[in-house]
Amino acid sequence: MKADRSRIGAATTRLDPAVRLVLLHGYDDSATRELADRMARQFQDAGNPLAVESFAASVLAKDPNALAAAAAAVSMFGDRTLVRVDGAEEDTLPAVTAVLDGPGGGNPVIVVAGALKKTSKLLARVEADPHGLAYGIPEARPGDVAGLVEEAGRDFGALPGRGAARALFDACGGDRAVLRRELEKLALYLDATPDKPLTFELTDLAAIGADVGDAELGALVAGVAGGDAAAADLQLNRLAAQNVAAIQIVRAVSRRFWTLLDLRAAVDGGASPQSAVEGARPPVFWKDKPALMAELARWRTPMVRSALARLLGVERAIKRSGSAGEVLATQALLGLAVQAAGRR
């Protein structure tokens, strides 16, 4: 069936057990991926590394029955597994049909597609099925930006002040997944929560930006993610000499691990590290591509999630009064560099 905004919003926190398959589509790839990520979070479990299983659509085009098999599989942990497909096109129709025509009661499936025409057989199949849920994300128009940023910001308690919504949206290149990450960082910076929202201004955006020590920050990120602890230590000392805030340093490294998490999803779905990096949105700067490919081989998805949790914990600790921010940041970043070195 065709879902409206309120129904798909409810599905991001609790997917109806009667729904076997959700199809998300639209012109804005970042928005569809971000919505799929939000929906997937309800299934993620630190104690279950197999809570989300990913497929590349190209795999299903060759083996349509693989999706139905994954939907019917029983988890060894006893909970339902979320099955996710990225990059779906019309040739995914046989795999989707096999799931919708199956016995049901198994694992739910999320299918993420690009823009689908009104004549799309894939879209028509899901909309016509009572066990399917289809939602098309409209493309953001200039007049929608403030409302879009404010709506996303409410999830974290970070609301845009005058002019800040457009500035943040443009800084994120219109990528809604990046936008949510920046809003999360702003909420940490402001010490805001959904229950106690605060307003961020242009000065706050400047405060969390990487406008000082760019070269050293880039070298530090490469040292940490690439497993070169000596290089990371050298850059930390240089940044300290420039009086770069510890929280800014941690956030620069966090951005790299968020990128790695996105790319690992593609690799886990069957893509090669090279194709994942080449197909990244927003595009990866050409000089960073070789390093990212090497880091993808070094950092598995559970390791990336653990690193991000550690970095967010350091951010929160830094914001507490009286904390030894630089010491905490140094310990965490060098620890991650050593961990990556062990994966060479």
PDB file of C-alpha atoms in Angstrom, residues 41-223:
ATOM      1  CA  ARG A  41      17.765   1.539  14.173  1.00  0.00           C
ATOM      2  CA  GLN A  42      14.752  -0.115  15.821  1.00  0.00           C
ATOM      3  CA  PHE A  43      16.246  -3.505  14.920  1.00  0.00           C
ATOM      4  CA  GLN A  44      19.865  -2.806  15.823  1.00  0.00           C
ATOM      5  CA  ASP A  45      21.114  -4.621  18.898  1.00  0.00           C
ATOM      6  CA  ALA A  46      24.627  -4.437  20.349  1.00  0.00           C
ATOM      7  CA  GLY A  47      24.271  -8.066  21.435  1.00  0.00           C
ATOM      8  CA  ASN A  48      23.241  -9.259  17.987  1.00  0.00           C
ATOM      9  CA  PRO A  49      25.815  -8.589  15.237  1.00  0.00           C
ATOM     10  CA  LEU A  50      23.407 -10.059  12.661  1.00  0.00           C
ATOM     11  CA  ALA A  51      20.465  -7.774  13.488  1.00  0.00           C
ATOM     12  CA  VAL A  52      20.655  -6.158  10.035  1.00  0.00           C
ATOM     13  CA  GLU A  53      21.539  -8.081   6.866  1.00  0.00           C
ATOM     14  CA  SER A  54      22.373  -6.082   3.761  1.00  0.00           C
ATOM     15  CA  PHE A  55      22.080  -7.001   0.096  1.00  0.00           C
ATOM     16  CA  ALA A  56      23.255  -5.161  -2.979  1.00  0.00           C
ATOM     17  CA  ALA A  57      20.481  -4.970  -5.565  1.00  0.00           C
ATOM     18  CA  SER A  58      22.886  -6.299  -8.203  1.00  0.00           C
ATOM     19  CA  VAL A  59      23.153  -9.567  -6.248  1.00  0.00           C
ATOM     20  CA  LEU A  60      19.379 -10.012  -6.204  1.00  0.00           C
ATOM     21  CA  ALA A  61      19.104  -9.391  -9.932  1.00  0.00           C
ATOM     22  CA  LYS A  62      21.144 -12.570 -10.407  1.00  0.00           C
ATOM     23  CA  ASP A  63      19.526 -14.543  -7.579  1.00  0.00           C
ATOM     24  CA  PRO A  64      15.973 -13.251  -6.876  1.00  0.00           C
ATOM     25  CA  ASN A  65      15.213 -16.047  -4.395  1.00  0.00           C
ATOM     26  CA  ALA A  66      18.024 -14.945  -2.073  1.00  0.00           C
ATOM     27  CA  LEU A  67      15.877 -12.133  -0.674  1.00  0.00           C
ATOM     28  CA  ALA A  68      12.928 -14.392   0.147  1.00  0.00           C
ATOM     29  CA  ALA A  69      15.329 -16.871   1.757  1.00  0.00           C
ATOM     30  CA  ALA A  70      16.785 -14.142   3.961  1.00  0.00           C
ATOM     31  CA  ALA A  71      13.291 -12.944   4.895  1.00  0.00           C
ATOM     32  CA  ALA A  72      12.318 -16.473   5.946  1.00  0.00           C
ATOM     33  CA  ALA A  73      15.567 -17.276   7.803  1.00  0.00           C
ATOM     34  CA  VAL A  74      15.477 -17.825  11.574  1.00  0.00           C
ATOM     35  CA  SER A  75      18.006 -15.843  13.614  1.00  0.00           C
ATOM     36  CA  MET A  76      20.242 -17.756  15.996  1.00  0.00           C
ATOM     37  CA  PHE A  77      19.632 -14.946  18.489  1.00  0.00           C
ATOM     38  CA  GLY A  78      15.869 -15.440  18.461  1.00  0.00           C
ATOM     39  CA  ASP A  79      14.963 -11.941  17.270  1.00  0.00           C
ATOM     40  CA  ARG A  80      13.831 -10.834  13.853  1.00  0.00           C
ATOM     41  CA  THR A  81      16.544  -9.699  11.462  1.00  0.00           C
ATOM     42  CA  LEU A  82      16.046  -6.668   9.262  1.00  0.00           C
ATOM     43  CA  VAL A  83      16.938  -7.363   5.625  1.00  0.00           C
ATOM     44  CA  ARG A  84      17.983  -4.278   3.685  1.00  0.00           C
ATOM     45  CA  VAL A  85      18.478  -3.784  -0.046  1.00  0.00           C
ATOM     46  CA  ASP A  86      20.182  -0.663  -1.425  1.00  0.00           C
ATOM     47  CA  GLY A  87      20.266   0.550  -5.022  1.00  0.00           C
ATOM     48  CA  ALA A  88      17.103  -1.226  -6.141  1.00  0.00           C
ATOM     49  CA  GLU A  89      15.837  -0.816  -9.702  1.00  0.00           C
ATOM     50  CA  GLU A  90      13.149  -2.442 -11.807  1.00  0.00           C
ATOM     51  CA  ASP A  91      15.114  -5.696 -12.051  1.00  0.00           C
ATOM     52  CA  THR A  92      14.586  -6.136  -8.279  1.00  0.00           C
ATOM     53  CA  LEU A  93      10.897  -6.859  -8.959  1.00  0.00           C
ATOM     54  CA  PRO A  94      11.180 -10.698  -8.972  1.00  0.00           C
ATOM     55  CA  ALA A  95      12.964 -10.649  -5.596  1.00  0.00           C
ATOM     56  CA  VAL A  96      10.368  -8.275  -4.121  1.00  0.00           C
ATOM     57  CA  THR A  97       7.510 -10.372  -5.503  1.00  0.00           C
ATOM     58  CA  ALA A  98       8.970 -13.521  -3.925  1.00  0.00           C
ATOM     59  CA  VAL A  99       8.955 -11.823  -0.502  1.00  0.00           C
ATOM     60  CA  LEU A 100       5.423 -10.453  -0.797  1.00  0.00           C
ATOM     61  CA  ASP A 101       4.086 -13.788  -2.061  1.00  0.00           C
ATOM     62  CA  GLY A 102       5.863 -15.696   0.697  1.00  0.00           C
ATOM     63  CA  PRO A 103       4.284 -17.115   3.867  1.00  0.00           C
ATOM     64  CA  GLY A 104       5.033 -14.031   5.978  1.00  0.00           C
ATOM     65  CA  GLY A 105       5.826 -13.893   9.664  1.00  0.00           C
ATOM     66  CA  GLY A 106       9.551 -13.791   8.994  1.00  0.00           C
ATOM     67  CA  ASN A 107      12.072 -10.979   8.761  1.00  0.00           C
ATOM     68  CA  PRO A 108      10.999  -7.555   7.445  1.00  0.00           C
ATOM     69  CA  VAL A 109      12.666  -6.163   4.323  1.00  0.00           C
ATOM     70  CA  ILE A 110      13.531  -2.552   3.460  1.00  0.00           C
ATOM     71  CA  VAL A 111      14.215  -1.807  -0.199  1.00  0.00           C
ATOM     72  CA  VAL A 112      15.853   1.517  -1.046  1.00  0.00           C
ATOM     73  CA  ALA A 113      15.475   2.729  -4.620  1.00  0.00           C
ATOM     74  CA  GLY A 114      16.111   5.900  -6.557  1.00  0.00           C
ATOM     75  CA  ALA A 115      13.472   7.839  -8.452  1.00  0.00           C
ATOM     76  CA  LEU A 116      10.722   5.538  -9.731  1.00  0.00           C
ATOM     77  CA  LYS A 117       8.315   6.537 -12.481  1.00  0.00           C
ATOM     78  CA  LYS A 118       4.566   6.381 -11.938  1.00  0.00           C
ATOM     79  CA  THR A 119       4.561   3.523 -14.450  1.00  0.00           C
ATOM     80  CA  SER A 120       7.101   1.533 -12.416  1.00  0.00           C
ATOM     81  CA  LYS A 121       6.057  -2.111 -12.039  1.00  0.00           C
ATOM     82  CA  LEU A 122       8.151  -2.375  -8.873  1.00  0.00           C
ATOM     83  CA  LEU A 123       6.302   0.530  -7.281  1.00  0.00           C
ATOM     84  CA  ALA A 124       2.904  -0.730  -8.444  1.00  0.00           C
ATOM     85  CA  ARG A 125       3.572  -4.193  -7.018  1.00  0.00           C
ATOM     86  CA  VAL A 126       4.356  -2.902  -3.531  1.00  0.00           C
ATOM     87  CA  GLU A 127       1.567  -0.310  -3.470  1.00  0.00           C
ATOM     88  CA  ALA A 128      -1.001  -2.961  -4.472  1.00  0.00           C
ATOM     89  CA  ASP A 129       0.018  -5.441  -1.787  1.00  0.00           C
ATOM     90  CA  PRO A 130      -1.505  -5.239   1.724  1.00  0.00           C
ATOM     91  CA  HIS A 131       1.778  -6.555   3.163  1.00  0.00           C
ATOM     92  CA  GLY A 132       3.865  -3.926   1.381  1.00  0.00           C
ATOM     93  CA  LEU A 133       4.495  -0.285   2.254  1.00  0.00           C
ATOM     94  CA  ALA A 134       5.752   2.205  -0.337  1.00  0.00           C
ATOM     95  CA  TYR A 135       6.797   5.781   0.316  1.00  0.00           C
ATOM     96  CA  GLY A 136       8.258   8.311  -2.090  1.00  0.00           C
ATOM     97  CA  ILE A 137      10.343  11.096  -0.568  1.00  0.00           C
ATOM     98  CA  PRO A 138       9.702  14.435  -2.270  1.00  0.00           C
ATOM     99  CA  GLU A 139      12.703  16.447  -3.419  1.00  0.00           C
ATOM    100  CA  ALA A 140      13.510  19.351  -1.106  1.00  0.00           C
ATOM    101  CA  ARG A 141      12.611  22.756  -2.557  1.00  0.00           C
ATOM    102  CA  PRO A 142      14.295  26.016  -1.474  1.00  0.00           C
ATOM    103  CA  GLY A 143      11.252  27.014   0.575  1.00  0.00           C
ATOM    104  CA  ASP A 144      11.282  23.662   2.421  1.00  0.00           C
ATOM    105  CA  VAL A 145      14.804  23.894   3.811  1.00  0.00           C
ATOM    106  CA  ALA A 146      14.031  25.684   7.096  1.00  0.00           C
ATOM    107  CA  GLY A 147      11.197  23.299   7.927  1.00  0.00           C
ATOM    108  CA  LEU A 148      13.275  20.263   6.939  1.00  0.00           C
ATOM    109  CA  VAL A 149      16.210  21.276   9.176  1.00  0.00           C
ATOM    110  CA  GLU A 150      13.911  22.160  12.062  1.00  0.00           C
ATOM    111  CA  GLU A 151      12.040  18.852  11.800  1.00  0.00           C
ATOM    112  CA  ALA A 152      15.276  16.844  11.794  1.00  0.00           C
ATOM    113  CA  GLY A 153      16.728  19.002  14.558  1.00  0.00           C
ATOM    114  CA  ARG A 154      13.852  18.214  16.925  1.00  0.00           C
ATOM    115  CA  ASP A 155      15.070  14.616  17.123  1.00  0.00           C
ATOM    116  CA  PHE A 156      18.248  15.919  18.803  1.00  0.00           C
ATOM    117  CA  GLY A 157      17.029  19.137  20.433  1.00  0.00           C
ATOM    118  CA  ALA A 158      18.996  21.425  18.072  1.00  0.00           C
ATOM    119  CA  LEU A 159      16.763  24.032  16.425  1.00  0.00           C
ATOM    120  CA  PRO A 160      18.015  26.507  13.787  1.00  0.00           C
ATOM    121  CA  GLY A 161      18.166  30.249  14.455  1.00  0.00           C
ATOM    122  CA  ARG A 162      17.855  32.945  11.830  1.00  0.00           C
ATOM    123  CA  GLY A 163      19.804  32.008   8.723  1.00  0.00           C
ATOM    124  CA  ALA A 164      21.337  28.932  10.347  1.00  0.00           C
ATOM    125  CA  ALA A 165      19.063  26.403   8.632  1.00  0.00           C
ATOM    126  CA  ARG A 166      20.083  27.404   5.112  1.00  0.00           C
ATOM    127  CA  ALA A 167      23.767  27.648   6.085  1.00  0.00           C
ATOM    128  CA  LEU A 168      23.771  24.167   7.617  1.00  0.00           C
ATOM    129  CA  PHE A 169      21.816  22.619   4.738  1.00  0.00           C
ATOM    130  CA  ASP A 170      24.210  24.106   2.189  1.00  0.00           C
ATOM    131  CA  ALA A 171      27.258  23.026   4.207  1.00  0.00           C
ATOM    132  CA  CYS A 172      25.946  19.460   4.104  1.00  0.00           C
ATOM    133  CA  GLY A 173      25.493  19.647   0.359  1.00  0.00           C
ATOM    134  CA  GLY A 174      21.788  18.897   0.823  1.00  0.00           C
ATOM    135  CA  ASP A 175      22.662  15.393   2.051  1.00  0.00           C
ATOM    136  CA  ARG A 176      20.099  14.612   4.745  1.00  0.00           C
ATOM    137  CA  ALA A 177      22.139  11.842   6.328  1.00  0.00           C
ATOM    138  CA  VAL A 178      25.055  14.250   6.780  1.00  0.00           C
ATOM    139  CA  LEU A 179      22.592  16.876   8.002  1.00  0.00           C
ATOM    140  CA  ARG A 180      21.364  14.631  10.816  1.00  0.00           C
ATOM    141  CA  ARG A 181      24.922  13.869  11.886  1.00  0.00           C
ATOM    142  CA  GLU A 182      25.752  17.568  12.018  1.00  0.00           C
ATOM    143  CA  LEU A 183      22.592  18.233  14.030  1.00  0.00           C
ATOM    144  CA  GLU A 184      23.613  15.507  16.457  1.00  0.00           C
ATOM    145  CA  LYS A 185      27.019  17.163  16.862  1.00  0.00           C
ATOM    146  CA  LEU A 186      25.373  20.552  17.374  1.00  0.00           C
ATOM    147  CA  ALA A 187      23.159  19.089  20.087  1.00  0.00           C
ATOM    148  CA  LEU A 188      26.241  17.716  21.851  1.00  0.00           C
ATOM    149  CA  TYR A 189      28.002  21.065  21.485  1.00  0.00           C
ATOM    150  CA  LEU A 190      25.004  22.958  22.899  1.00  0.00           C
ATOM    151  CA  ASP A 191      24.244  20.287  25.502  1.00  0.00           C
ATOM    152  CA  ALA A 192      20.721  20.149  24.067  1.00  0.00           C
ATOM    153  CA  THR A 193      18.277  17.243  24.216  1.00  0.00           C
ATOM    154  CA  PRO A 194      14.893  16.551  22.589  1.00  0.00           C
ATOM    155  CA  ASP A 195      13.269  17.341  25.955  1.00  0.00           C
ATOM    156  CA  LYS A 196      15.286  20.538  26.391  1.00  0.00           C
ATOM    157  CA  PRO A 197      15.867  21.903  22.876  1.00  0.00           C
ATOM    158  CA  LEU A 198      18.207  24.833  22.269  1.00  0.00           C
ATOM    159  CA  THR A 199      18.720  27.103  19.276  1.00  0.00           C
ATOM    160  CA  PHE A 200      21.929  27.107  17.270  1.00  0.00           C
ATOM    161  CA  GLU A 201      23.144  30.179  15.426  1.00  0.00           C
ATOM    162  CA  LEU A 202      25.678  30.839  12.687  1.00  0.00           C
ATOM    163  CA  THR A 203      28.350  31.314  15.355  1.00  0.00           C
ATOM    164  CA  ASP A 204      27.705  27.773  16.601  1.00  0.00           C
ATOM    165  CA  LEU A 205      28.139  26.391  13.090  1.00  0.00           C
ATOM    166  CA  ALA A 206      31.461  28.196  12.851  1.00  0.00           C
ATOM    167  CA  ALA A 207      32.503  26.860  16.268  1.00  0.00           C
ATOM    168  CA  ILE A 208      32.164  23.209  15.250  1.00  0.00           C
ATOM    169  CA  GLY A 209      33.590  23.684  11.756  1.00  0.00           C
ATOM    170  CA  ALA A 210      37.073  22.603  10.672  1.00  0.00           C
ATOM    171  CA  ASP A 211      38.305  26.091   9.816  1.00  0.00           C
ATOM    172  CA  VAL A 212      41.664  25.888  11.650  1.00  0.00           C
ATOM    173  CA  GLY A 213      44.429  23.342  11.391  1.00  0.00           C
ATOM    174  CA  ASP A 214      42.859  21.769   8.304  1.00  0.00           C
ATOM    175  CA  ALA A 215      46.082  20.151   7.105  1.00  0.00           C
ATOM    176  CA  GLU A 216      46.931  18.820  10.548  1.00  0.00           C
ATOM    177  CA  LEU A 217      43.366  17.603  11.085  1.00  0.00           C
ATOM    178  CA  GLY A 218      43.471  15.713   7.799  1.00  0.00           C
ATOM    179  CA  ALA A 219      46.797  14.122   8.685  1.00  0.00           C
ATOM    180  CA  LEU A 220      45.477  13.213  12.137  1.00  0.00           C
ATOM    181  CA  VAL A 221      42.379  11.565  10.667  1.00  0.00           C
ATOM    182  CA  ALA A 222      44.542   9.569   8.255  1.00  0.00           C
ATOM    183  CA  GLY A 223      46.836   8.514  11.107  1.00  0.00           C
TER     184      GLY A 223
END
